Coordinates of C-alpha atoms and ligand atoms in Angstrom, one line a residue:
M337 CA 102.7 -62.8 3.9
V338 CA 100.5 -60.0 2.8
L339 CA 97.2 -61.8 3.6
D340 CA 97.0 -63.4 7.1
C341 CA 94.5 -66.0 5.7
T342 CA 97.0 -67.5 3.3
T343 CA 100.0 -70.0 3.7
I344 CA 102.1 -72.2 1.4
N345 CA 101.8 -75.9 1.9
A346 CA 104.5 -78.5 1.4
A347 CA 103.8 -78.8 -2.3
G348 CA 104.6 -75.4 -2.5
H349 CA 101.0 -74.2 -3.4
L350 CA 99.6 -70.9 -2.2
C351 CA 96.5 -72.0 0.2
I352 CA 93.8 -69.4 1.4
G353 CA 91.4 -70.7 4.2
G354 CA 93.0 -74.0 4.3
C355 CA 92.2 -74.6 0.6
D356 CA 95.0 -75.2 -1.8
T357 CA 94.5 -72.8 -4.8
T358 CA 95.5 -75.1 -7.5
E359 CA 92.6 -77.5 -6.4
L360 CA 90.2 -74.4 -6.4
A361 CA 91.1 -73.6 -9.7
A362 CA 90.7 -77.0 -10.9
A363 CA 87.4 -77.4 -9.3
Y364 CA 86.0 -73.8 -10.2
G365 CA 87.9 -72.8 -13.1
T366 CA 89.6 -69.4 -13.5
P367 CA 89.4 -66.4 -13.3
L368 CA 88.2 -67.1 -9.7
Y369 CA 87.4 -64.9 -7.1
V370 CA 88.1 -66.8 -3.6
M371 CA 87.3 -65.3 -0.1
D372 CA 88.1 -66.4 3.3
E373 CA 84.8 -66.5 5.4
S374 CA 86.5 -66.1 8.8
T375 CA 88.7 -63.1 7.9
I376 CA 85.4 -61.3 6.8
R377 CA 83.7 -62.2 10.2
T378 CA 87.0 -61.5 12.4
A379 CA 87.1 -57.9 10.7
L380 CA 83.2 -57.2 11.6
R381 CA 83.7 -58.6 15.3
Q382 CA 86.7 -56.5 15.9
Y383 CA 84.9 -53.4 14.8
K384 CA 81.9 -54.2 17.0
A385 CA 83.8 -55.2 20.1
S386 CA 86.1 -52.4 20.0
L387 CA 83.1 -50.0 19.4
N388 CA 81.4 -51.5 22.2
E389 CA 84.2 -51.6 24.8
N390 CA 85.3 -48.2 24.2
Y391 CA 82.3 -46.4 23.5
P392 CA 79.7 -46.2 26.5
N393 CA 76.7 -45.4 24.2
G394 CA 77.1 -48.0 21.5
G395 CA 76.9 -47.7 18.0
A396 CA 76.3 -49.6 14.7
V397 CA 78.6 -51.2 12.0
A398 CA 77.3 -50.6 8.6
F399 CA 79.3 -52.5 6.2
A400 CA 79.6 -50.5 2.8
S401 CA 77.9 -52.9 0.3
K402 CA 79.4 -51.1 -2.6
A403 CA 83.0 -52.8 -1.8
C404 CA 81.2 -56.3 -2.1
C405 CA 77.6 -57.1 -2.8
F406 CA 75.8 -60.5 -3.0
K407 CA 73.2 -62.0 -1.1
E408 CA 75.7 -64.0 1.1
M409 CA 77.4 -60.8 2.1
Y410 CA 74.2 -59.8 3.9
R411 CA 73.2 -63.0 5.4
I412 CA 76.8 -62.7 6.9
L413 CA 76.3 -59.2 8.2
Q414 CA 72.9 -60.0 9.8
Q415 CA 74.5 -63.2 11.5
E416 CA 77.2 -60.8 12.9
G417 CA 74.6 -58.4 14.2
C418 CA 75.9 -55.5 11.5
R419 CA 74.1 -53.2 9.4
A420 CA 74.8 -52.0 5.9
D421 CA 75.1 -49.2 3.6
V422 CA 73.6 -49.0 0.3
V423 CA 73.9 -46.6 -2.4
S424 CA 71.4 -47.8 -5.2
A425 CA 67.8 -49.6 -5.7
G426 CA 70.2 -52.6 -6.9
E427 CA 71.8 -52.9 -3.6
I428 CA 68.7 -52.4 -1.5
H429 CA 66.9 -55.2 -3.6
T430 CA 69.6 -57.4 -3.0
A431 CA 69.8 -57.0 0.5
L432 CA 66.0 -57.4 1.0
Q433 CA 66.0 -60.6 -1.2
A434 CA 68.6 -62.1 1.3
G435 CA 66.2 -61.1 4.1
F436 CA 68.3 -58.3 5.4
P437 CA 66.2 -55.9 7.7
A438 CA 65.4 -52.8 5.7
E439 CA 65.5 -50.9 9.1
H440 CA 69.1 -51.7 9.3
L441 CA 70.2 -50.1 5.8
Y442 CA 71.4 -46.9 5.4
F443 CA 71.0 -45.1 1.8
H444 CA 73.6 -43.1 0.3
G445 CA 74.0 -41.5 -3.1
N446 CA 74.7 -38.1 -4.7
A447 CA 72.1 -38.5 -7.5
K448 CA 69.3 -40.4 -6.0
T449 CA 66.5 -40.2 -8.5
D450 CA 62.8 -40.0 -7.6
R451 CA 62.5 -43.6 -8.0
D452 CA 65.2 -44.5 -5.8
L453 CA 63.6 -42.4 -3.0
Q454 CA 60.2 -44.0 -3.6
T455 CA 61.8 -47.6 -3.4
A456 CA 63.5 -46.5 -0.2
L457 CA 60.2 -45.0 1.3
E458 CA 58.3 -48.0 0.5
A459 CA 60.8 -50.3 1.5
G460 CA 61.1 -48.5 5.2
I461 CA 64.8 -47.6 4.6
G462 CA 66.4 -47.1 8.3
R463 CA 68.3 -43.7 7.3
I464 CA 68.3 -42.0 4.4
V465 CA 71.3 -40.1 3.8
V466 CA 70.3 -36.9 2.3
D467 CA 73.0 -35.7 0.0
N468 CA 72.0 -32.3 -1.3
E469 CA 68.9 -29.9 -0.9
S470 CA 67.2 -31.0 -4.2
E471 CA 67.0 -34.5 -2.6
L472 CA 65.8 -32.9 0.7
Y473 CA 62.7 -31.2 -0.9
R474 CA 62.0 -34.0 -3.0
L475 CA 62.0 -36.6 -0.2
D476 CA 60.0 -34.4 2.0
E477 CA 57.4 -34.1 -0.6
M478 CA 57.3 -37.8 -1.6
A479 CA 57.1 -38.7 2.2
G480 CA 54.3 -36.4 2.7
R481 CA 52.4 -37.8 0.0
A482 CA 52.8 -41.6 1.1
G483 CA 51.8 -40.3 4.9
K484 CA 55.4 -40.8 6.2
C485 CA 58.0 -39.2 7.8
A486 CA 61.7 -40.2 6.6
E487 CA 64.4 -40.4 9.2
I488 CA 67.3 -38.8 7.5
Y489 CA 71.0 -37.8 8.0
L490 CA 72.4 -35.0 6.2
R491 CA 76.1 -35.7 4.4
I492 CA 78.5 -33.2 5.4
T493 CA 81.7 -32.3 3.3
P494 CA 84.2 -31.8 6.5
G495 CA 87.0 -30.8 4.3
V496 CA 89.5 -33.0 5.9
D497 CA 92.4 -33.8 3.8
A498 CA 93.0 -37.4 4.3
H499 CA 96.4 -37.6 2.2
T500 CA 95.3 -40.3 -0.2
H501 CA 94.8 -40.9 -4.0
Q502 CA 92.9 -38.0 -5.4
F503 CA 90.3 -40.2 -7.2
I504 CA 89.3 -41.8 -4.0
R505 CA 89.2 -38.9 -1.9
T506 CA 85.7 -37.5 -0.8
G507 CA 86.2 -35.2 2.1
Q508 CA 87.5 -32.3 0.2
I509 CA 85.9 -29.0 -0.6
D510 CA 86.1 -30.0 -4.1
S511 CA 83.7 -33.1 -4.0
K512 CA 80.4 -34.1 -5.8
F513 CA 79.3 -35.3 -2.4
G514 CA 77.4 -33.6 0.4
I515 CA 76.9 -30.2 1.7
T516 CA 80.2 -28.2 2.2
L517 CA 81.0 -27.3 5.6
E518 CA 83.5 -24.1 4.8
N519 CA 81.1 -21.9 3.3
G520 CA 78.5 -21.8 5.9
D521 CA 75.9 -23.7 4.0
V522 CA 75.5 -26.4 6.5
L523 CA 73.8 -24.3 9.2
R524 CA 71.1 -22.9 6.9
V525 CA 70.5 -26.2 5.7
I526 CA 70.0 -27.7 8.9
G527 CA 67.6 -24.9 9.8
D528 CA 65.6 -25.7 6.8
V529 CA 65.3 -29.4 7.4
L530 CA 64.4 -28.6 10.9
K531 CA 61.3 -26.9 9.6
L532 CA 60.1 -29.9 7.2
E533 CA 57.3 -31.9 8.1
H534 CA 58.0 -35.2 6.4
V535 CA 61.6 -35.6 7.2
A536 CA 63.1 -36.1 10.7
L537 CA 66.6 -35.2 11.1
K538 CA 68.4 -37.9 13.3
G539 CA 72.0 -37.3 12.4
L540 CA 74.8 -36.2 10.4
H541 CA 77.3 -38.2 8.2
C542 CA 80.4 -37.8 6.7
H543 CA 83.0 -39.7 4.9
I544 CA 86.5 -38.5 4.6
G545 CA 88.2 -40.9 1.8
S546 CA 89.5 -44.3 1.4
Q547 CA 92.6 -46.5 2.0
I548 CA 93.4 -44.1 5.1
F549 CA 96.4 -45.3 7.1
E550 CA 96.4 -43.2 10.1
A551 CA 93.8 -42.7 12.9
D552 CA 94.5 -38.7 12.7
P553 CA 92.0 -37.6 10.1
F554 CA 89.4 -39.5 11.7
V555 CA 90.1 -37.9 15.3
Y556 CA 90.1 -34.6 13.3
T557 CA 86.7 -35.4 11.7
V558 CA 85.0 -36.4 14.8
Q559 CA 86.0 -33.1 16.4
I560 CA 84.7 -31.0 13.5
M561 CA 81.5 -33.0 13.4
L562 CA 80.9 -33.0 17.1
Q563 CA 81.6 -29.1 17.0
L564 CA 79.1 -28.9 14.4
M565 CA 76.6 -30.9 16.6
A566 CA 77.0 -28.4 19.2
D567 CA 76.4 -25.4 16.8
V568 CA 73.1 -26.9 16.0
R569 CA 72.3 -27.2 19.6
D570 CA 73.4 -23.9 20.2
R571 CA 71.6 -22.3 17.3
F572 CA 68.4 -24.2 17.2
G573 CA 68.0 -25.9 20.5
V574 CA 68.0 -29.2 18.9
T575 CA 70.3 -32.0 19.9
L576 CA 71.0 -34.5 17.2
T577 CA 71.7 -38.0 18.6
E578 CA 73.5 -40.0 15.7
L579 CA 77.0 -39.7 14.1
D580 CA 77.9 -41.3 11.1
L581 CA 81.7 -41.0 10.5
G582 CA 81.7 -43.3 7.2
G583 CA 84.5 -45.7 6.4
G584 CA 87.9 -45.4 4.5
F585 CA 90.2 -47.5 7.0
G586 CA 93.1 -48.6 5.0
I587 CA 94.4 -52.4 4.1
R588 CA 97.7 -53.9 3.4
Y589 CA 97.8 -54.2 -0.8
K590 CA 101.9 -54.3 -0.3
E591 CA 104.2 -55.7 1.7
S592 CA 105.2 -52.2 2.8
D593 CA 101.7 -51.1 3.8
T594 CA 101.2 -50.7 7.5
P595 CA 97.7 -50.1 8.3
L596 CA 96.1 -50.2 11.9
N597 CA 94.0 -53.3 12.5
C598 CA 90.1 -52.6 12.9
G599 CA 90.2 -52.4 16.7
D600 CA 93.0 -50.1 16.8
Y601 CA 91.0 -47.4 14.6
M602 CA 88.0 -48.1 16.5
R603 CA 89.5 -47.6 19.7
T604 CA 91.0 -44.1 18.8
V605 CA 88.1 -42.9 17.1
S606 CA 85.6 -44.1 20.0
S607 CA 87.9 -42.4 22.5
A608 CA 88.3 -39.0 20.5
A609 CA 84.6 -39.0 20.2
L610 CA 83.9 -39.5 24.3
E611 CA 86.6 -36.9 25.1
C612 CA 85.3 -34.3 22.4
A613 CA 81.4 -34.9 23.4
E614 CA 82.3 -34.5 27.0
K615 CA 84.0 -31.3 26.3
L616 CA 81.3 -29.8 24.5
R617 CA 78.9 -31.1 27.0
L618 CA 77.0 -33.1 24.4
P619 CA 75.3 -36.5 25.3
F620 CA 77.4 -39.1 23.4
P621 CA 75.6 -39.7 20.1
F622 CA 74.9 -43.1 18.4
L623 CA 78.2 -43.8 16.6
V624 CA 77.9 -45.3 12.9
I625 CA 81.1 -46.6 11.1
E626 CA 80.7 -47.6 7.4
P627 CA 83.9 -49.8 6.7
G628 CA 83.9 -51.2 3.4
R629 CA 87.6 -52.2 2.0
S630 CA 89.0 -53.1 5.2
V631 CA 86.4 -55.9 5.9
V632 CA 86.5 -57.7 2.7
A633 CA 89.7 -56.7 0.9
P634 CA 92.1 -58.8 3.1
A635 CA 89.8 -61.7 2.9
G636 CA 90.0 -62.0 -1.0
L637 CA 92.1 -63.0 -4.0
T638 CA 91.7 -63.7 -7.7
L639 CA 93.3 -66.6 -9.4
Y640 CA 94.2 -66.4 -13.2
T641 CA 95.9 -68.8 -15.6
V642 CA 98.7 -67.8 -17.8
E643 CA 97.9 -68.0 -21.3
H644 CA 100.9 -66.7 -22.8
V645 CA 104.2 -65.3 -21.9
K646 CA 105.6 -62.7 -24.4
K647 CA 109.2 -61.6 -23.9
I648 CA 110.3 -58.2 -25.5
P649 CA 114.1 -58.1 -25.1
D650 CA 115.2 -55.2 -23.5
V651 CA 111.6 -53.9 -23.2
R652 CA 109.9 -56.1 -21.1
T653 CA 108.2 -59.4 -20.3
Y654 CA 104.2 -59.5 -20.7
V655 CA 102.7 -62.3 -18.7
N656 CA 98.9 -62.4 -20.2
V657 CA 96.2 -64.1 -18.1
D658 CA 92.7 -65.0 -18.7
G659 CA 91.1 -62.3 -16.8
G660 CA 91.9 -58.6 -16.5
M661 CA 90.0 -55.1 -16.4
A662 CA 86.6 -57.0 -16.6
D663 CA 86.9 -58.6 -13.4
N664 CA 89.3 -56.1 -12.0
P665 CA 89.4 -52.4 -13.3
R666 CA 91.2 -51.0 -10.6
Y667 CA 94.7 -50.8 -12.3
I668 CA 93.5 -49.4 -15.5
L669 CA 91.1 -46.9 -13.2
Y670 CA 94.0 -45.7 -10.8
Q671 CA 97.0 -47.7 -11.0
A672 CA 96.0 -49.5 -8.0
P673 CA 98.6 -51.4 -6.4
Y674 CA 98.7 -55.3 -5.8
T675 CA 100.7 -58.1 -4.6
L676 CA 101.0 -61.1 -7.0
M677 CA 102.2 -64.6 -6.4
L678 CA 102.7 -67.6 -8.6
A679 CA 100.1 -69.8 -6.7
N680 CA 101.5 -73.1 -8.0
R681 CA 105.2 -72.3 -7.1
A682 CA 104.6 -70.0 -4.4
D683 CA 107.9 -70.8 -2.7
A684 CA 110.0 -70.4 -6.0
A685 CA 112.5 -67.3 -6.1
A686 CA 111.4 -64.4 -8.1
E687 CA 113.3 -63.7 -11.3
G688 CA 112.6 -60.3 -12.5
P689 CA 110.0 -57.6 -13.1
V690 CA 107.3 -58.7 -15.6
T691 CA 104.0 -57.1 -16.4
V692 CA 101.1 -58.9 -15.7
A693 CA 98.5 -58.2 -18.4
G694 CA 94.7 -58.8 -18.9
C695 CA 93.0 -60.5 -21.7
C696 CA 90.8 -57.6 -23.0
C697 CA 91.4 -55.9 -26.1
E698 CA 92.7 -52.7 -24.6
S699 CA 96.6 -52.0 -24.2
G700 CA 95.9 -50.4 -20.7
D701 CA 94.4 -53.6 -19.6
L702 CA 97.0 -54.6 -17.1
I703 CA 96.8 -56.0 -13.7
Q704 CA 100.1 -54.9 -12.5
E705 CA 103.6 -53.5 -13.8
N706 CA 107.0 -54.3 -12.3
V707 CA 106.2 -57.4 -10.3
W708 CA 108.8 -59.9 -9.3
L709 CA 107.6 -63.3 -9.9
P710 CA 109.4 -66.6 -10.5
A711 CA 109.5 -67.3 -14.3
C712 CA 106.3 -68.6 -15.5
E713 CA 104.9 -70.2 -18.6
R714 CA 101.5 -71.2 -20.0
G715 CA 99.3 -72.9 -17.7
D716 CA 100.9 -71.5 -14.5
L717 CA 98.6 -70.1 -11.7
I718 CA 98.6 -66.3 -11.1
A719 CA 97.2 -65.2 -7.4
V720 CA 96.3 -61.3 -7.2
L721 CA 96.1 -60.5 -3.3
A722 CA 93.6 -58.6 -1.5
T723 CA 91.2 -58.4 -4.3
G724 CA 88.0 -58.9 -2.0
A725 CA 86.7 -55.4 -2.3
Y726 CA 85.9 -53.4 -5.2
N727 CA 86.9 -56.2 -7.6
Y728 CA 83.5 -58.5 -7.9
A729 CA 81.6 -55.4 -7.1
M730 CA 83.5 -53.4 -9.9
A731 CA 83.2 -56.3 -12.7
S732 CA 81.9 -55.5 -16.0
H733 CA 81.3 -57.5 -19.3
Y734 CA 83.8 -55.8 -21.5
N735 CA 84.5 -58.3 -24.3
R736 CA 81.6 -60.1 -23.3
L737 CA 83.2 -61.9 -20.7
P738 CA 81.0 -63.6 -18.0
N739 CA 81.7 -62.5 -14.4
P740 CA 83.9 -65.2 -12.4
P741 CA 82.2 -66.9 -9.6
V742 CA 82.7 -66.0 -6.1
V743 CA 83.9 -68.9 -3.9
F744 CA 84.0 -68.7 0.0
V745 CA 86.7 -70.8 1.7
N746 CA 86.3 -71.6 5.6
N747 CA 88.8 -73.9 7.5
G748 CA 89.3 -76.2 4.3
Q749 CA 85.9 -76.0 3.1
A750 CA 84.9 -74.3 -0.1
R751 CA 81.3 -73.2 -1.5
V752 CA 80.1 -71.1 -4.2
V753 CA 78.4 -67.9 -2.9
V754 CA 78.1 -66.5 -6.6
R755 CA 77.6 -68.9 -9.6
R756 CA 79.9 -68.1 -12.7
E757 CA 78.1 -66.4 -15.4
S758 CA 77.1 -68.5 -18.4
Y759 CA 77.2 -67.2 -21.9
D760 CA 73.6 -67.5 -22.0
D761 CA 73.4 -65.2 -18.9
L762 CA 75.0 -62.6 -21.1
L763 CA 72.2 -62.8 -23.8
R764 CA 69.5 -62.5 -21.1
N765 CA 68.3 -59.0 -21.9
D766 CA 69.1 -59.0 -25.9
V767 CA 66.3 -58.9 -28.0
Ligands
PLP1340 C1 82.9 -45.8 0.0 C2 82.3 -45.5 1.2 C3 82.3 -46.0 2.4 C4 83.5 -47.3 2.4 O1 84.7 -46.9 2.0 P1 85.8 -47.9 2.3 O2 87.2 -47.2 1.9 O3 85.6 -49.2 1.3 O4 85.8 -48.4 3.8 C5 81.8 -45.7 3.5 N1 80.6 -44.8 3.5 C6 80.4 -44.3 2.4 C7 79.5 -43.1 2.3 C8 81.3 -44.4 1.0 O5 81.0 -43.8 0.0

């Protein structure tokens, strides 16, 4: 099975976390996001354990909220002793409302507004990850006015090509994020930062991309970043004590994908950091990693009901379902691959390639093309696997579709963690 948390029961129904998907669909309706809680907790524990076992100076696992953001996620992170990345005042608000400690938040963003920075200062966010010089000087001034000193990282663009889809690659020189290493900007900016009174540079940050399957790009990145820390020490006599390596660890969307498991990524990255710091005679920095997708994507699936099957002889068969780009825009955005199953006859033989299409008034609203499914008809239940990341988080109200609920399952028990939006919720801000 593509997802470890799924099984097929005697009735031939797809199950997740010990719950029968046909019963979940009947109880909560479709479209429906379902997530297996123990898969999330296990991934967080693997990252933490592997970091602690393989790296003497410890570190932190900061889940990238943007992958999956609602209050229950922050409660789980807190229970598991993890921290969190946030990229907007809205994510900060969600975290704080869930009781998550502000000092365990890392605030990212390449276009932070004054209001964002004000929110972060007032809340006492642990680290503000400064993306560019304009932000740096605005933050210094605002912190000064507030009588504070902001603890920051600088986001560096190390120029590592992680061989992945160009729309989700962010470590390149051609990137809207961060301060570019190649053209010599970085040391000049760091020199300037060190002169400022109301920001304290605690460390450096980088994030090289997403859905990366090898450990090599991360090893290479660790070496580049530690070399930069050694350069900072040699040039300015300042030893930075924290290094944030970002996220981007890959997951299995298709049977043919072969990601490393969370522990293996961390083991390789930790030992590379150890070896390299020793060589450069740097004290081991506190390591931060920011996995998003790899924590939540393999925990989730989305259930849809088939509304209509349209067969166009010699062209293709469309299986039209009751959700689509409003709850999962990833196919229309960048042809994201997914594995699909017929959840109510999960053991039936596949019959031929079909296109599973969404319900939005937009021809490009497809969930997946060329998928092999058993013959299906109106009323059948389709499961799209590995949708725990960047689905609920990317949902829109296109065509005034209310957002589906998120249901957590665990050992045969189900509970709603985000309610289904009502039609009145859609009107909340209309005057
Ligand atoms: C998106 C992002 C992450 C998480 O990436 P995944 O591919 O979901 O692991 C981590 N850090 C930063 C700065 C990001 O922008």
